[in-house]
XYZ file of C-alpha atoms in Angstrom:
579
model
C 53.707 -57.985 -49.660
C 54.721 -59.814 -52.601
C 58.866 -60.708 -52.910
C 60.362 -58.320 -55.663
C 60.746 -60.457 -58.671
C 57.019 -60.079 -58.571
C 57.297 -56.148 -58.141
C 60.075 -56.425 -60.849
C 57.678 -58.505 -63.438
C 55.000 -55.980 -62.677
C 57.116 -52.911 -63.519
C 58.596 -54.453 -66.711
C 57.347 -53.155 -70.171
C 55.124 -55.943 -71.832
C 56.758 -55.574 -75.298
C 60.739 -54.463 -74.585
C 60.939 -55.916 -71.171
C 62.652 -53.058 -69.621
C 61.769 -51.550 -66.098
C 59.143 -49.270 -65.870
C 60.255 -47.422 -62.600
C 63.846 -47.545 -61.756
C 65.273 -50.164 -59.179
C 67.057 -47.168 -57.280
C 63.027 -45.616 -56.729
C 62.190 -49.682 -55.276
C 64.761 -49.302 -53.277
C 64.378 -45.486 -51.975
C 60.706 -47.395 -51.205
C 62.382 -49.802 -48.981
C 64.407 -47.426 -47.293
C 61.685 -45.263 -46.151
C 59.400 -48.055 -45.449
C 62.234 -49.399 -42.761
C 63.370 -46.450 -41.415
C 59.576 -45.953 -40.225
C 60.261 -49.595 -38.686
C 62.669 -48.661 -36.934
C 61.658 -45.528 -35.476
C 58.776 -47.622 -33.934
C 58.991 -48.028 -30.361
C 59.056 -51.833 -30.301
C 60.895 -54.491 -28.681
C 64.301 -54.406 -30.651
C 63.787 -58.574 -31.680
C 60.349 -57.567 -33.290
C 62.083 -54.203 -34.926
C 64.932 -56.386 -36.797
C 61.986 -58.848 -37.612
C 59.845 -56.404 -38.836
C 62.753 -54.981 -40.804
C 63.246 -58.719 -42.268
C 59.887 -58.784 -43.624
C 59.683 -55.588 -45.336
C 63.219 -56.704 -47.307
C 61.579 -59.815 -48.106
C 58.776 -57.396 -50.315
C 61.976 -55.474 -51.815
C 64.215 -58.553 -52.390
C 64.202 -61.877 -54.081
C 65.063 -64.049 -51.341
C 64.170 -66.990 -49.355
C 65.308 -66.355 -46.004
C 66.989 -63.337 -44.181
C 68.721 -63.355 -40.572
C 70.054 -60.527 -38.506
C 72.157 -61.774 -35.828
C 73.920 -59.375 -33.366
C 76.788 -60.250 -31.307
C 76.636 -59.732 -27.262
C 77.589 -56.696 -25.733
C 78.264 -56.461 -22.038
C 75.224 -57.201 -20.586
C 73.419 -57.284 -23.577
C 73.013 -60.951 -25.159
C 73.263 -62.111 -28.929
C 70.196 -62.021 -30.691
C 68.951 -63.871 -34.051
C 66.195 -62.605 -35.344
C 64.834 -63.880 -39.210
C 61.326 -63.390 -40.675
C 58.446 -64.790 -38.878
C 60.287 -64.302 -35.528
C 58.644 -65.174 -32.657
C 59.537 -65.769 -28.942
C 62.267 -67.966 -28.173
C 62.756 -68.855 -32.004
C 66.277 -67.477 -31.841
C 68.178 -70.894 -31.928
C 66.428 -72.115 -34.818
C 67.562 -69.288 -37.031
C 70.904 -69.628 -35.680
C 71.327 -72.888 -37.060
C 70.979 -71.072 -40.352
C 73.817 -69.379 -40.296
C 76.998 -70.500 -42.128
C 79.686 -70.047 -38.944
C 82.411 -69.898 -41.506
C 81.069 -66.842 -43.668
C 79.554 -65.259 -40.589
C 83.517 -64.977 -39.181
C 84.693 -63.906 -42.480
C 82.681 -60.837 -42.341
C 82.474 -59.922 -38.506
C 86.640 -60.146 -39.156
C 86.850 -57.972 -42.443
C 84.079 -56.043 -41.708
C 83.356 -56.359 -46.047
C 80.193 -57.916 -47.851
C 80.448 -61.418 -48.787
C 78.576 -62.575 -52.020
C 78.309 -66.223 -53.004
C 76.683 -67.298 -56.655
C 76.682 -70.781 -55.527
C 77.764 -72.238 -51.734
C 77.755 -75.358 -52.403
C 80.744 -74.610 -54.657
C 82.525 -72.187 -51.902
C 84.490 -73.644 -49.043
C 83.157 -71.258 -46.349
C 80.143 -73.103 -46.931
C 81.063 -76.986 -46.871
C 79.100 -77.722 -44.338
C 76.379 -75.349 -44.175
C 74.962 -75.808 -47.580
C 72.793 -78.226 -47.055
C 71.373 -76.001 -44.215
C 70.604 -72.953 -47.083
C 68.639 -75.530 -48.570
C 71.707 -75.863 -51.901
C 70.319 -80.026 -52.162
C 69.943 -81.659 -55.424
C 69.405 -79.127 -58.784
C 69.298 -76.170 -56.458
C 71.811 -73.323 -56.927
C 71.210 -71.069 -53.913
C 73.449 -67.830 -53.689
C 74.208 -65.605 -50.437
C 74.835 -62.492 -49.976
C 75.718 -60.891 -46.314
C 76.938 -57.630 -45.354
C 78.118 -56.502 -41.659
C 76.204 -54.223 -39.435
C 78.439 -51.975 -37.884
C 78.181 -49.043 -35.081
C 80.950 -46.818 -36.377
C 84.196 -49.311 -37.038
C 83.144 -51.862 -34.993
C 81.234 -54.802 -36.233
C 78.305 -55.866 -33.936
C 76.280 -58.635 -36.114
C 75.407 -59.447 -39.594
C 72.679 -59.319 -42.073
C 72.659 -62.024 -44.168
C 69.755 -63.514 -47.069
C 69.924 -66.437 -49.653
C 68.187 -67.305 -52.536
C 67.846 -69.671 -55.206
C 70.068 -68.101 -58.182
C 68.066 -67.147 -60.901
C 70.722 -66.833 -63.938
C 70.947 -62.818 -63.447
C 73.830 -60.891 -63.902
C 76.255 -60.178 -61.341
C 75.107 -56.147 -61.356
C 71.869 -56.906 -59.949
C 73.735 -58.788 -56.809
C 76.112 -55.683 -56.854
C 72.668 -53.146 -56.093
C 71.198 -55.640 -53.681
C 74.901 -55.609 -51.581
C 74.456 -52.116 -51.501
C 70.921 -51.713 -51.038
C 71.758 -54.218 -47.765
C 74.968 -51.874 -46.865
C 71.964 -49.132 -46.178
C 69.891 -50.922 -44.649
C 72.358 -52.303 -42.191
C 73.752 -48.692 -41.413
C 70.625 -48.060 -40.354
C 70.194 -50.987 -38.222
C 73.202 -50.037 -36.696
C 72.657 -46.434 -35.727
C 69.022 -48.204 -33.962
C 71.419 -50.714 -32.490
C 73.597 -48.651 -30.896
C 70.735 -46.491 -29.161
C 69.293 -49.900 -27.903
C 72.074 -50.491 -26.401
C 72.975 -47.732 -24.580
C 69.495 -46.926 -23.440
C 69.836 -50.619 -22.037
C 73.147 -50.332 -20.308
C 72.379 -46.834 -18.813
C 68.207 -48.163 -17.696
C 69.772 -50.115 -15.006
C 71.641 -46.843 -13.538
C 68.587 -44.681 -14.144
C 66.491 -47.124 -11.992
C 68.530 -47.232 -9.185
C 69.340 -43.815 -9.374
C 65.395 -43.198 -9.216
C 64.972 -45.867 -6.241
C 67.735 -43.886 -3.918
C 65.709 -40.478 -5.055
C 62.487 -42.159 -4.392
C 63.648 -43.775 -0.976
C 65.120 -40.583 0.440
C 61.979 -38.924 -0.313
C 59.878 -41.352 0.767
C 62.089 -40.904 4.439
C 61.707 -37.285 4.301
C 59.667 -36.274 7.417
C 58.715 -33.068 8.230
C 60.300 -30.861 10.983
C 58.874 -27.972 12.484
C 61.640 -25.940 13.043
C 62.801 -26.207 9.699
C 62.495 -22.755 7.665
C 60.085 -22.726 5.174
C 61.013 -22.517 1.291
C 59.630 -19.328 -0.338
C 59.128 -19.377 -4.024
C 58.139 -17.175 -6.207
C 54.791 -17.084 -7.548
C 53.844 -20.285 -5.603
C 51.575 -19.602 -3.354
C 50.163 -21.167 -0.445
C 51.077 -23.803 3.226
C 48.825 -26.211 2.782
C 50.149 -30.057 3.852
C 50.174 -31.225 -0.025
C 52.066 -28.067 -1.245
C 54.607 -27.845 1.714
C 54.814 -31.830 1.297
C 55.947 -30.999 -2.634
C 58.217 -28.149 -2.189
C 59.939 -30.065 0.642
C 60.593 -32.988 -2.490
C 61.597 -30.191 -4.480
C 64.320 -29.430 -2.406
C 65.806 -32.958 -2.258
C 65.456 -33.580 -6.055
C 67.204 -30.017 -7.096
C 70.428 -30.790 -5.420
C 70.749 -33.577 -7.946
C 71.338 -33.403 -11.736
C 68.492 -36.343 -12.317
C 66.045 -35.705 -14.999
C 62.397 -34.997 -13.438
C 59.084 -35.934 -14.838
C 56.618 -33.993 -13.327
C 53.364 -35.019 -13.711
C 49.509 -34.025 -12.706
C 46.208 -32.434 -14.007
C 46.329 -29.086 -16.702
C 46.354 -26.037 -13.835
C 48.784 -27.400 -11.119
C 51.666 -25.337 -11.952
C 53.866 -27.535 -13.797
C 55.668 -24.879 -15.228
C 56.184 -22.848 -11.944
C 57.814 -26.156 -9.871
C 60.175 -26.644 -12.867
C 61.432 -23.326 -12.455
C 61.715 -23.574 -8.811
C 64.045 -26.854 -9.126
C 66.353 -24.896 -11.291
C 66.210 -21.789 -9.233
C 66.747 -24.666 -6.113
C 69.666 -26.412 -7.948
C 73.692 -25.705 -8.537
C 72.219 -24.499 -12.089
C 70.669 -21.694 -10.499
C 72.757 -19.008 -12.084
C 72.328 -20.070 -15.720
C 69.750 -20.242 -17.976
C 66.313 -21.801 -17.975
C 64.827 -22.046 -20.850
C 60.687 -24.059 -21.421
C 59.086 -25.198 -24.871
C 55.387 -26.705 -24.956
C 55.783 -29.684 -27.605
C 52.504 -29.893 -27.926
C 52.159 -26.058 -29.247
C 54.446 -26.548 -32.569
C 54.054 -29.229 -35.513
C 56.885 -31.957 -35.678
C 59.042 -30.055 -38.523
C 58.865 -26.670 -36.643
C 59.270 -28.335 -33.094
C 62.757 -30.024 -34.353
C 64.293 -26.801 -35.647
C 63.295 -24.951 -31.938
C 64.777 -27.786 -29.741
C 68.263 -28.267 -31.938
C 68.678 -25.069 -34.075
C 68.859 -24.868 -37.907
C 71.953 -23.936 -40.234
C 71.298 -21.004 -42.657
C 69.576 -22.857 -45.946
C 68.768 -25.656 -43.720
C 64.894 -25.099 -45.451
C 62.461 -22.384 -46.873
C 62.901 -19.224 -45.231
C 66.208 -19.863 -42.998
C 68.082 -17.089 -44.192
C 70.478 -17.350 -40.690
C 71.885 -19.779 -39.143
C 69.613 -20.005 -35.385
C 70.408 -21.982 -31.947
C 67.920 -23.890 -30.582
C 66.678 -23.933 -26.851
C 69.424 -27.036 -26.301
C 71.849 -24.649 -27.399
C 70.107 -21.475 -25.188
C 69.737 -23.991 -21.960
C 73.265 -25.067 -21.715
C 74.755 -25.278 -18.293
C 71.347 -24.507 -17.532
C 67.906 -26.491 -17.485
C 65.401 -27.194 -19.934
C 61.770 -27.420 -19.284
C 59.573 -29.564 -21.889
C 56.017 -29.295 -21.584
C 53.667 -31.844 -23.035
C 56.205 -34.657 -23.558
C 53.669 -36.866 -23.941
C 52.337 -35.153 -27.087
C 54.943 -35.788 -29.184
C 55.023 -38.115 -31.811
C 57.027 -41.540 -32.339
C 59.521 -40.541 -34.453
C 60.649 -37.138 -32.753
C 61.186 -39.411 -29.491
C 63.931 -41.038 -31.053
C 65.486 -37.978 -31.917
C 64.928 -36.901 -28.485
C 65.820 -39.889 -27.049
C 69.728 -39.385 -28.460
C 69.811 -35.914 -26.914
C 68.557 -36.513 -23.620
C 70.757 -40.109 -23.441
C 73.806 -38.495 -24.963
C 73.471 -34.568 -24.930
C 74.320 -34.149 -28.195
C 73.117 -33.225 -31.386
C 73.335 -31.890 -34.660
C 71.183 -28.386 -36.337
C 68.698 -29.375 -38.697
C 70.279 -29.292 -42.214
C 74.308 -29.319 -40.327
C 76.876 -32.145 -39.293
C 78.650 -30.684 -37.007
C 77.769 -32.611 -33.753
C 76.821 -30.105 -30.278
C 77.497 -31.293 -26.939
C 75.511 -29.433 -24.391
C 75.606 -29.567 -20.501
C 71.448 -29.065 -20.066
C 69.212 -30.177 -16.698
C 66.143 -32.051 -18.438
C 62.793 -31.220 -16.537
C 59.540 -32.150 -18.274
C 55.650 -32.083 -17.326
C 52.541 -34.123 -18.784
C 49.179 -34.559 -18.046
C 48.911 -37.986 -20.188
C 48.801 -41.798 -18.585
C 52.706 -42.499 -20.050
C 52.159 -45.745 -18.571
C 49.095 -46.515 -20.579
C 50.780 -44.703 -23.700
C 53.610 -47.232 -23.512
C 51.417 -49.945 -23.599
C 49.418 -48.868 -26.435
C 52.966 -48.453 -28.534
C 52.391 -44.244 -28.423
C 55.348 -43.886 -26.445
C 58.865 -45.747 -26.594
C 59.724 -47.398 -23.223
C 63.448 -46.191 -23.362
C 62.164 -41.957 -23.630
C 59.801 -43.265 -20.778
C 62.772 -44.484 -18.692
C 64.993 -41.929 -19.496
C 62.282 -38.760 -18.833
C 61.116 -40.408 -15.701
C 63.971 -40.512 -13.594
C 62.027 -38.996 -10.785
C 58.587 -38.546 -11.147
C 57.123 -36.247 -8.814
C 53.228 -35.989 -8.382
C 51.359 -32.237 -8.898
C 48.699 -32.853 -5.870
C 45.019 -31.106 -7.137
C 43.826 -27.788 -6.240
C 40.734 -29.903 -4.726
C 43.609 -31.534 -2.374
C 45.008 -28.606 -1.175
C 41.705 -26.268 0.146
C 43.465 -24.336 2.440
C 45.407 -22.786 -0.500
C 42.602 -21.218 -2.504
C 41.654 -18.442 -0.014
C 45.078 -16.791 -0.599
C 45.609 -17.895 -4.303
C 42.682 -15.775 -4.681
C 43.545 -13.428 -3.147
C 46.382 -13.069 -4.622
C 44.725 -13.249 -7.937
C 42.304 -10.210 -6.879
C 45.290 -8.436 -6.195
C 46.887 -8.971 -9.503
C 43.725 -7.622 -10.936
C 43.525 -4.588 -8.770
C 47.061 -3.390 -9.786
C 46.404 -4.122 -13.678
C 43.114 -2.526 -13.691
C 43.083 0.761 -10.958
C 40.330 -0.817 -8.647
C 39.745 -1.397 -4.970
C 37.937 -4.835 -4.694
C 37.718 -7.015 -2.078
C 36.801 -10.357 -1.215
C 34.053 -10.808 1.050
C 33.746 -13.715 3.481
C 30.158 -15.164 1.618
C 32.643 -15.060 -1.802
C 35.351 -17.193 -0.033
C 32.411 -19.733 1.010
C 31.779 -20.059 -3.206
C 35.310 -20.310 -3.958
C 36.025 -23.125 -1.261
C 32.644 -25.084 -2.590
C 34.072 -25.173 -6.028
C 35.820 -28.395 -7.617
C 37.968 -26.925 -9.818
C 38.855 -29.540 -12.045
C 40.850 -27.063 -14.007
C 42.866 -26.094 -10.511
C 44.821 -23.149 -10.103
C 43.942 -21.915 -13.747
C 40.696 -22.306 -13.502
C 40.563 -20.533 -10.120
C 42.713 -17.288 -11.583
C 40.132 -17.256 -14.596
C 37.094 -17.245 -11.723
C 38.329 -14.427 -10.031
C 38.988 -12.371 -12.726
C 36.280 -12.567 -14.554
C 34.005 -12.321 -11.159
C 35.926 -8.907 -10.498
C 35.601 -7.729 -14.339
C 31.507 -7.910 -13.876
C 31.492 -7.052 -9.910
C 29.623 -3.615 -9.672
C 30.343 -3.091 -6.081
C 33.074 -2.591 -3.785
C 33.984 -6.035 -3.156
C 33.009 -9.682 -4.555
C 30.050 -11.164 -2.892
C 28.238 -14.508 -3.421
C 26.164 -13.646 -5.857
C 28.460 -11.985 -8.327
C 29.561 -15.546 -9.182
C 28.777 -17.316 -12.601
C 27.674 -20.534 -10.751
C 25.096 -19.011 -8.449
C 23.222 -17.406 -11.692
C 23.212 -21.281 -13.189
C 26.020 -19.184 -15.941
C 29.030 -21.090 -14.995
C 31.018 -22.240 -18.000
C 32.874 -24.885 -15.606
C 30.079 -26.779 -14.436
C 28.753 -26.740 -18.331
C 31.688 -28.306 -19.464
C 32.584 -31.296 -16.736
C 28.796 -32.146 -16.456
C 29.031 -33.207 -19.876
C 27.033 -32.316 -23.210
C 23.947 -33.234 -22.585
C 23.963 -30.694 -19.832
C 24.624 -27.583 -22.479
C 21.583 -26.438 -22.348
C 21.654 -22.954 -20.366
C 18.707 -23.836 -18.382
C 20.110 -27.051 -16.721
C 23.561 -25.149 -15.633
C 23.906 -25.653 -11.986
C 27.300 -25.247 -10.012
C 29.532 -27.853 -10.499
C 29.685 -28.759 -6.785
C 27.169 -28.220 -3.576
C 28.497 -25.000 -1.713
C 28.688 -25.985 1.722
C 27.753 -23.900 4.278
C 30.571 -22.932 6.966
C 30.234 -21.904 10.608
C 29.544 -18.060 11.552
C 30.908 -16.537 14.037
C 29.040 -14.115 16.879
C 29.683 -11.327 14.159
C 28.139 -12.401 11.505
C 31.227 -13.404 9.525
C 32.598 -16.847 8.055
C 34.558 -18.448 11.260
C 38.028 -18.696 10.392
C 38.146 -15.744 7.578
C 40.166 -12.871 9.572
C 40.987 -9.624 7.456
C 44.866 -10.882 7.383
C 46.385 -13.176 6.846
C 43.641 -15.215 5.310
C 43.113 -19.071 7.060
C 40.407 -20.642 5.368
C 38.298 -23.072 7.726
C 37.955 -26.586 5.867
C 37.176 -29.034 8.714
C 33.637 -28.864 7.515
C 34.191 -29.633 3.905
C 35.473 -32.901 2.782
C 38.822 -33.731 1.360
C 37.753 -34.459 -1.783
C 34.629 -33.214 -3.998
C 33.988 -34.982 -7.309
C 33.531 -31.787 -10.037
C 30.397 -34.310 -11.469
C 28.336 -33.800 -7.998
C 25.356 -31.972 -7.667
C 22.622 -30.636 -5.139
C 22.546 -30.075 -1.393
C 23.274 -32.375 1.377
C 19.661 -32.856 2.357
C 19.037 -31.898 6.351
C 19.124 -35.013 8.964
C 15.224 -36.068 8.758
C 14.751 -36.619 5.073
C 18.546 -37.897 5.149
C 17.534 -40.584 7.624
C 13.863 -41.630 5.621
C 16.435 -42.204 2.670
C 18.330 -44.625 4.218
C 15.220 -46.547 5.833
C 13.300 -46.865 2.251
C 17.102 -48.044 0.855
C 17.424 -50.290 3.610
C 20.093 -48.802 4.633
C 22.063 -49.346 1.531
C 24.168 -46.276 0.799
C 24.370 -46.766 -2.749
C 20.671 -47.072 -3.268
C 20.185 -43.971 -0.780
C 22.377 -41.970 -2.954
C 20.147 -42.966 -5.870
C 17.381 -42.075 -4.247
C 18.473 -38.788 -2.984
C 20.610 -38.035 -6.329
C 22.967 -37.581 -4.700
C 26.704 -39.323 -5.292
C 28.072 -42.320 -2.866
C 31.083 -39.932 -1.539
C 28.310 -37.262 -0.715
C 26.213 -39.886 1.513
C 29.388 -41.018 3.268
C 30.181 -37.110 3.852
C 26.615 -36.659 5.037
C 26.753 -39.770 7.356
C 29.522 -38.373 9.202
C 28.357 -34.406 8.959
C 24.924 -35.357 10.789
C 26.669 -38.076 13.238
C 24.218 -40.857 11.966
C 25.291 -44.670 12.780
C 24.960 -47.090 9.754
C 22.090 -50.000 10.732
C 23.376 -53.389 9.606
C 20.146 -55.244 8.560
């Protein structure tokens, strides 16, 4: 962007010479365009740098510097425009010590028409480039986080004969723009200073569950509404137990359909918190404007149609827990709003300034790659930190088989009391239900059972009352992928194996009560993209001899997937040839 003389000379009348648009607009401009800066989540050098080359398209100047003092652990920094790595010494040497001390020690502006006529600059004149003809003025104002002075932001220029009013706006357009800086400062900082405690409070969490073995004697956790004892579920609830005595913030994270919401509420109803409330949002359900005004409350007036004052769930959760669905939906600048709250647990109504401090457990749940988001600068490293104290893994329904015989159950149950009928699962049903993939999990498997027992015209569910074995099921539509819309090339989305039978008839392992699902004869894992039948030992074994025994090339050949040949290699006890 061009400096602002140029700006100026283009919004000057050709004939009178007075301004077309008012300065205070070009500088409302300048304001917005740097607060957008520094809602960015960037590095905090290339923030202040970025900030220094937007004033340089608002400002007649020559050079600008930010320099911040150190802070604890926190070192200086000198940042000017152009910054790059390691470049911090050479805008240091910029800086005229002598005025720099003057206004970190009155905290006041300092304007200079010319330094080479001031004493605070007899020996740094030279260095703002006042040589020869030159008459280079200065202007610097402090950058303070509340009274206390933490750095400067300082620009020269080569004085162009103006009057002294137009250095009076630019003091005070640079008084705004340093508040600013400060307020971003000071959340740096105290993101940085508390990142080191969050870590290690994470590694202790992380290392005492890592520890955590299982004992048999030890009385199982019943929660409501979770449902199932398979390894990977009694694995979680056993980490759930650990991480709800604490007051850490919990990131829980794992496919749509695990049950995020249901192990949130069982960590407050496991915690010291128990007793008050608990209180969820989805972020990703509400626009930005409306999403602010839920989370911190409005005043009355605050905008159109808030005719009461309102609290917001922060307000509702207190000395309780707050679940936040989604976190990974939201958008840059609402993180840094939500950063303050979660680092400081305060905050103020939309449209009030009275500040709320609230005593609130933080639990949130995404299905996003926050790791990748960070990278791609869709998600500021400090919210990342501070949300993923503990991150705690929601294992697949496709990892946890032996829970989907009861879960639906459970689900046909549900139905039965809701609708006035009788149904019943029969054993060929449960061999459908354990073939499935379920990408969508537990949500997906609630959905197949109810709309199986809406359409089931007898007394109980059998095989063929299923969407997938009529080539109907949406599923297997969708996770194929579009070019398999078409109705006639709907198959199910995985093989169905076929289990044992016992000597009456009836799928071995599958008593009347309490359900145990047999699942030593399907493998751990089934990709929701696989298709077909294992084919039987003979034409299994000619596959492999044409491929020369190369299982990828077999799989090809059979259309089958690489997982499914390894499955059916060990399913038909066949010994790889190494040619």
């Amino acid at each position: 962007m061009a400096h602002v003389d140029a700006i100026e000379s283009a919004n000057l009348d050709a004939r009178s010479g007075t301004p077309l648009m008012p300065l205070s607009e070009i500088a409302l401009t300048g304001i917005y365009e740097i607060s957008k800066i520094l809602n960015a989540p960037n590095r905090l050098q290339t923030t202040l740098a970025s900030v220094l080359n937007v004033l340089s398209s608002f400002l007649q100047m020559r050079h600008g510097v930010i320099s911040l003092l150190a802070d604890d652990d926190v070192p200086d920094i000198t940042v000017g425009v152009g910054w790059n790595e390691g470049a911090d010494e050479r805008y240091r040497a910029r800086l005229p010590q002598k005025a720099i001390g003057q206004i970190v020690a009155t905290a006041v502006p300092l304007v200079v028409e010319d330094v080479a006529k001031h004493s605070l600059f007899a020996t740094d004149a030279a260095a703002l480039g006042a040589v020869g003809s030159d008459r280079v003025s200065f202007i610097g104002v402090p950058i303070r986080i509340g009274v206390k002075v933490i750095g400067t932001l300082t620009i020269d220029r080569v004085w162009d004969g103006r009057s002294v009013f137009r250095l009076d706006s630019d003091v005070r357009f640079l008084t705004m723009i340093a508040n600013l800086i400060g307020q971003t400062v000071q959340l740096y900082r105290v993101v940085s200073r508390d990142r080191d405690r969050l870590m290690a409070e994470s590694h202790r969490l992380q290392k005492e569950l890592s520890e955590l073995k299982p004992v048999r004697e030890r009385k199982k956790v019943l929660i409501k509404g979770i449902i199932g004892d398979s390894p990977a579920l009694r694995s979680l609830l056993d980490k759930i137990i650990i991480v709800a005595k604490s007051n850490s913030t919990v990131l829980l994270r794992g496919e749509s359909g695990t049950g995020k919401e249901l192990i949130a509420k069982a960590i407050h109803e496991l915690s010291p918190r128990a007793k008050g409330p608990f209180v969820k949002i989805n972020c990703a359900a509400l626009p930005e404007s409306v999403l602010e005004s839920e989370l911190f409350g409005h005043e009355k007036g605050a905008f159109t149609g808030a005719i009461n004052s309102r609290k917001g769930r922060f307000e509702l959760a207190d000395k309780g827990t707050i679940f936040l669905d989604e976190i990974g939906e939201i958008s840059p600048a609402f993180q840094a709003k939500l950063l303050r709250v979660l680092q400081e647990q305060e905050f103020e109504r939309v449209g009030g300034n009275h500040t709320l401090k609230v005593d609130v457990r933080v639990v949130t749940a995404t299905n996003r790659n926050l790791e990748e988001a960070v990278a791609r600068n869709e998600f500021r490293a400090d919210l990342y930190y501070r949300i993923s104290v503990v991150p705690i893994l929601m294992p697949p329904l496709r990892d946890r088989r032996s829970d989907i015989a009861p879960l639906a159950a459970e689900f046909l149950k549900r139905f039965n009391e809701e609708n006035g009928r009788t149904l019943s699962l029969d054993a060929s049903a449960l061999e459908v239900l354990m073939g499935c993939g379920f990408p969508g999990n537990v949500r997906e498997l609630e959905n197949c059972v109810q709309r199986t027992a809406t359409l089931a015209q007898g007394g109980s569910i059998v095989m063929d009352d299923f969407a997938c074995r009529k080539n109907e099921c949406l599923s297997a539509m969708l996770w194929k992928g579009p070019s398999e819309f078409p109705p006639a090339r709907l198959r199910p989305a995985v093989p169905l194996p076929v289990l044992p039978r016992t000597a009456s008839g009836s799928a071995e392992g599958y008593g009347p009560s309490p359900i145990q699902p047999a699942v030593d004869s399907i493998p751990a894992t089934v990709e929701a993209t696989s298709y077909g039948q294992v084919p039987d030992r003979e034409r299994f074994i000619a596959a492999m001899e044409k491929s020369g025994w190369v299982q990828a090339k077999a799989a090809r050949i059979l259309g089958l997937t690489p997982r499914q040949i390894g499955y059916a290699l060990k399913k038909h006890g066949i010994e790889v040839k190494h040619l």
